[in-house]
Every structure is written in structure tokens, then in C-alpha cells.
Amino acid sequence: MSLIYENWVAAKVAEALNTRELIRRSWETIESFANRPVTVWFEQGGETSFAMLDTPHGEFTMWLEFQVNPAIHVFLDANIVHENGKLVFVRPPGRRTVRPDNIVVRGRFDNVTDLIKSSSGIDLLIKCKALPYGNWENDIDEQVIPYIRQFMPRRAILVTRYTVPNSVREKLRNNGIDTAEDVRPGGAGVAKLMELIKGVDT
């Protein structure tokens, strides 16, 4: 359900940016691809961009399940300490936050490597939550806020199908994160989400 929700939110991003058409990646421009449809590409943890958008505000690239390196989950996330005459690995508590749900960047990028080489910043980071708040409340401190510190986007939005407590909205706001709640087909929060997304086109 989470992956379906992320895809639906990605479609809302494209709609809010008034996307005219999808742009072909470089390998889709060669002759053997010329008559094939332009693709969107979803690969959890892969580096290929989800879609490149031609909009009235310029070109944008989106990733779903954005991951800087496909192997990042296996990198050692630990400190080496000297304990009782031995070197030991001490893993910090909590989960490593490595894969935001939706990333939007101004420009045209086939993959994450192209983005890194360009030194472009992230224009929009979206974290999606399809379940009620009680199922993921710890993720505020273990995922959402750490993503902002790690990726430093120009704008960040937590998008939820359900409402969150006022105290959570305030905490997110204090960390530079907007909240769009009740974002679902027919939900009251869709209009707010669309307005927040439109802010990245300036």
C-alpha cells in the first residue's frame, strides 16, 4: 500500500507542476527506442530516475524511493571503540534513514550518479505515510527529521492519508517541514499538497 501511495503522490507532483509531457532519458533517444513510449521507472533502491518532466517552469526529475547508493543499507553504520583491550563495533540505536519516498530536482537527470556529479540540490523531498499516525509515530524522529538534516532540501513535506496531532505538526514546522494531511482521492488535504508543491517551481 505504501508504494501505491508514493506513486499516487508522484502523479500529484506531476499534476501540480503542470507537466506537459515526460522527457526521454538519454538511452531512450537512440533509434531502437524512438517508437517506444517514454517510461517511468520504479526500482526500489535503484539509481534510475522515476520520471523527467517537461513543465512550463522548466524541466524536473523525480525519484521514488531515492537512494544515493544501491548498497547503502549494507554500509557499516557504527563506531569503532576500544573496550576491554579489544576493538569493537558499536552500532547506534535506531534505524538508518537512507531512502526518502519522493525527490524532485530541477533539471534533467537519467540517474543518481548524474545528479551527484551536477552538485544540484534537492528542490523537494516528500515523505509519504499511508497508515494512521499510531503505526509510524516513531518515524518522525527516526526518519522524517533526519532526512531533512541529511539531504537539506529546499522544501520538505510530510504527506499523510490521516491526520497527525497538533504537537507533531508544530514539531515538523519547527524543523522546516510542511504537513499535508488527509491526502487521498477526494481528501481535503489534496488542495494544500498541490499548493505546497507549486512552491518549488519558483
CSV table of C-alpha atoms in Angstrom, one decimal:
chain,number,residue,atom,x,y,z
A,1,MET,CA,0.0,0.0,0.0
A,2,SER,CA,2.9,2.4,0.8
A,3,LEU,CA,4.4,2.0,-2.7
A,4,ILE,CA,1.0,2.6,-4.4
A,5,TYR,CA,0.5,5.7,-2.2
A,6,GLU,CA,4.0,7.0,-3.2
A,7,ASN,CA,3.2,6.5,-6.9
A,8,TRP,CA,-0.2,8.4,-6.5
A,9,VAL,CA,1.6,11.3,-4.7
A,10,ALA,CA,4.2,11.3,-7.5
A,11,ALA,CA,1.3,11.7,-10.0
A,12,LYS,CA,0.1,14.7,-7.9
A,13,VAL,CA,3.6,16.2,-8.1
A,14,ALA,CA,3.5,16.0,-11.9
A,15,GLU,CA,0.0,17.5,-12.0
A,16,ALA,CA,0.9,20.4,-9.6
A,17,LEU,CA,3.8,21.3,-11.8
A,18,ASN,CA,1.5,21.3,-14.9
A,19,THR,CA,3.6,18.6,-16.6
A,20,ARG,CA,3.2,18.8,-20.4
A,21,GLU,CA,5.0,15.6,-21.2
A,22,LEU,CA,7.6,13.1,-20.0
A,23,ILE,CA,11.1,13.6,-21.2
A,24,ARG,CA,13.1,10.6,-22.6
A,25,ARG,CA,16.2,9.6,-20.8
A,26,SER,CA,19.4,9.6,-22.9
A,27,TRP,CA,19.2,5.9,-23.8
A,28,GLU,CA,15.6,6.3,-24.8
A,29,THR,CA,16.6,8.7,-27.5
A,30,ILE,CA,18.6,6.2,-29.5
A,31,GLU,CA,16.9,4.9,-32.7
A,32,SER,CA,15.9,1.5,-31.3
A,33,PHE,CA,13.7,3.3,-28.6
A,34,ALA,CA,12.4,6.0,-30.9
A,35,ASN,CA,9.0,4.5,-31.4
A,36,ARG,CA,8.5,3.2,-27.9
A,37,PRO,CA,6.7,5.1,-25.2
A,38,VAL,CA,8.6,7.2,-22.7
A,39,THR,CA,8.9,5.3,-19.5
A,40,VAL,CA,8.5,5.9,-15.8
A,41,TRP,CA,11.0,3.8,-13.8
A,42,PHE,CA,10.3,2.4,-10.4
A,43,GLU,CA,13.1,0.4,-8.8
A,44,GLN,CA,13.3,0.4,-5.0
A,45,GLY,CA,16.8,1.4,-4.1
A,46,GLY,CA,17.9,1.7,-7.8
A,47,GLU,CA,19.6,4.8,-9.2
A,48,THR,CA,17.5,5.4,-12.3
A,49,SER,CA,15.2,8.4,-12.0
A,50,PHE,CA,11.4,7.7,-11.9
A,51,ALA,CA,10.5,10.3,-14.5
A,52,MET,CA,11.7,13.5,-16.1
A,53,LEU,CA,9.0,16.2,-16.5
A,54,ASP,CA,8.7,18.9,-19.1
A,55,THR,CA,6.8,21.7,-17.4
A,56,PRO,CA,6.1,25.4,-18.1
A,57,HIS,CA,8.6,26.1,-15.2
A,58,GLY,CA,11.4,24.1,-16.7
A,59,GLU,CA,12.5,20.5,-16.5
A,60,PHE,CA,12.3,18.5,-13.3
A,61,THR,CA,13.4,15.0,-12.4
A,62,MET,CA,11.7,12.8,-9.9
A,63,TRP,CA,12.8,9.7,-7.9
A,64,LEU,CA,10.7,7.3,-5.9
A,65,GLU,CA,12.5,5.5,-3.1
A,66,PHE,CA,15.5,7.7,-3.8
A,67,GLN,CA,18.7,6.0,-2.7
A,68,VAL,CA,22.1,7.6,-3.0
A,69,ASN,CA,23.8,4.2,-3.4
A,70,PRO,CA,22.2,0.9,-4.0
A,71,ALA,CA,24.4,-0.7,-1.3
A,72,ILE,CA,23.9,1.9,1.3
A,73,HIS,CA,21.9,-0.4,3.6
A,74,VAL,CA,25.0,-2.7,4.0
A,75,PHE,CA,27.5,0.1,4.8
A,76,LEU,CA,28.7,-0.1,8.4
A,77,ASP,CA,26.9,2.4,10.4
A,78,ALA,CA,28.9,2.0,13.5
A,79,ASN,CA,31.7,3.5,15.6
A,80,ILE,CA,34.9,1.5,16.4
A,81,VAL,CA,35.7,1.8,20.1
A,82,HIS,CA,38.4,0.3,22.3
A,83,GLU,CA,36.7,-1.8,25.0
A,84,ASN,CA,38.4,-4.3,27.4
A,85,GLY,CA,41.5,-4.3,25.3
A,86,LYS,CA,39.7,-5.1,22.0
A,87,LEU,CA,38.4,-3.1,19.1
A,88,VAL,CA,34.6,-3.5,18.9
A,89,PHE,CA,31.9,-2.1,16.6
A,90,VAL,CA,29.1,-0.2,18.4
A,91,ARG,CA,26.0,0.3,16.4
A,92,PRO,CA,24.0,3.3,17.3
A,93,PRO,CA,20.3,2.7,18.2
A,94,GLY,CA,17.6,3.2,15.7
A,95,ARG,CA,17.2,2.8,12.0
A,96,ARG,CA,19.4,4.3,9.4
A,97,THR,CA,17.4,6.7,7.2
A,98,VAL,CA,18.6,6.3,3.7
A,99,ARG,CA,15.6,6.4,1.3
A,100,PRO,CA,13.2,9.3,1.1
A,101,ASP,CA,10.0,8.4,-0.8
A,102,ASN,CA,9.8,11.2,-3.4
A,103,ILE,CA,12.5,13.5,-4.5
A,104,VAL,CA,12.1,16.3,-7.0
A,105,VAL,CA,15.1,18.2,-8.6
A,106,ARG,CA,15.2,20.9,-11.1
A,107,GLY,CA,16.9,19.7,-14.3
A,108,ARG,CA,17.2,16.5,-16.3
A,109,PHE,CA,19.0,13.6,-14.8
A,110,ASP,CA,19.0,10.0,-16.0
A,111,ASN,CA,20.2,8.7,-12.7
A,112,VAL,CA,21.5,9.5,-9.2
A,113,THR,CA,25.1,9.5,-10.5
A,114,ASP,CA,24.3,12.3,-12.9
A,115,LEU,CA,22.6,14.2,-10.1
A,116,ILE,CA,25.6,13.9,-7.7
A,117,LYS,CA,28.1,14.9,-10.5
A,118,SER,CA,26.0,18.1,-11.1
A,119,SER,CA,26.1,19.2,-7.5
A,120,SER,CA,22.5,20.2,-7.8
A,121,GLY,CA,20.5,20.5,-4.6
A,122,ILE,CA,17.2,18.8,-3.9
A,123,ASP,CA,14.2,21.1,-4.5
A,124,LEU,CA,11.5,18.9,-2.9
A,125,LEU,CA,11.6,16.0,-0.5
A,126,ILE,CA,8.3,14.2,0.3
A,127,LYS,CA,7.8,11.5,2.9
A,128,CYS,CA,4.6,9.6,2.5
A,129,LYS,CA,2.6,7.9,5.2
A,130,ALA,CA,-0.4,5.8,4.2
A,131,LEU,CA,-1.2,4.4,7.6
A,132,PRO,CA,-2.7,6.1,10.7
A,133,TYR,CA,-0.2,8.1,12.8
A,134,GLY,CA,-0.1,5.5,15.6
A,135,ASN,CA,1.6,3.0,13.2
A,136,TRP,CA,4.6,5.2,12.5
A,137,GLU,CA,4.8,7.8,15.2
A,138,ASN,CA,8.5,7.0,15.9
A,139,ASP,CA,9.4,7.7,12.3
A,140,ILE,CA,9.1,11.5,13.0
A,141,ASP,CA,12.4,11.3,14.9
A,142,GLU,CA,13.9,8.3,13.2
A,143,GLN,CA,13.1,9.1,9.5
A,144,VAL,CA,11.4,12.4,8.7
A,145,ILE,CA,13.6,14.9,10.6
A,146,PRO,CA,16.8,13.0,9.9
A,147,TYR,CA,16.0,13.1,6.1
A,148,ILE,CA,15.9,16.9,6.3
A,149,ARG,CA,19.3,17.1,8.0
A,150,GLN,CA,20.8,14.6,5.6
A,151,PHE,CA,19.5,15.8,2.3
A,152,MET,CA,18.9,19.5,3.0
A,153,PRO,CA,16.1,20.0,0.5
A,154,ARG,CA,14.7,23.5,-0.4
A,155,ARG,CA,11.3,22.3,0.7
A,156,ALA,CA,10.1,19.2,2.6
A,157,ILE,CA,6.6,17.9,3.0
A,158,LEU,CA,5.2,15.0,5.1
A,159,VAL,CA,2.2,13.7,3.2
A,160,THR,CA,-0.3,11.6,5.2
A,161,ARG,CA,-3.6,9.9,4.4
A,162,TYR,CA,-4.7,10.5,8.0
A,163,THR,CA,-4.4,13.4,10.5
A,164,VAL,CA,-1.5,13.9,12.9
A,165,PRO,CA,-1.6,15.5,16.3
A,166,ASN,CA,-1.1,19.3,16.5
A,167,SER,CA,2.1,18.8,18.5
A,168,VAL,CA,3.6,16.8,15.7
A,169,ARG,CA,2.7,19.4,13.1
A,170,GLU,CA,4.3,22.0,15.3
A,171,LYS,CA,7.5,19.9,15.7
A,172,LEU,CA,7.7,19.4,12.0
A,173,ARG,CA,7.1,23.1,11.3
A,174,ASN,CA,9.9,23.9,13.7
A,175,ASN,CA,12.2,21.7,11.7
A,176,GLY,CA,11.3,23.2,8.3
A,177,ILE,CA,8.8,20.5,7.3
A,178,ASP,CA,5.3,21.2,6.0
A,179,THR,CA,2.5,18.8,6.7
A,180,ALA,CA,-0.3,17.9,4.2
A,181,GLU,CA,-2.9,15.6,5.9
A,182,ASP,CA,-6.0,13.8,4.6
A,183,VAL,CA,-4.2,13.5,1.2
A,184,ARG,CA,-6.1,10.8,-0.6
A,185,PRO,CA,-8.5,10.7,-3.6
A,186,GLY,CA,-11.3,13.1,-2.6
A,187,GLY,CA,-9.4,14.2,0.6
A,188,ALA,CA,-9.5,17.7,1.9
A,189,GLY,CA,-5.7,17.8,2.0
A,190,VAL,CA,-5.1,17.4,-1.7
A,191,ALA,CA,-5.5,21.1,-2.4
A,192,LYS,CA,-3.0,22.0,0.3
A,193,LEU,CA,-0.5,19.5,-1.1
A,194,MET,CA,-0.9,20.9,-4.6
A,195,GLU,CA,-0.2,24.4,-3.3
A,196,LEU,CA,2.9,23.3,-1.4
A,197,ILE,CA,4.3,21.5,-4.5
A,198,LYS,CA,3.7,24.6,-6.7
A,199,GLY,CA,6.2,26.4,-4.4
A,200,VAL,CA,9.1,24.5,-6.0
A,201,ASP,CA,8.6,25.9,-9.4
A,202,THR,CA,9.8,29.4,-8.5
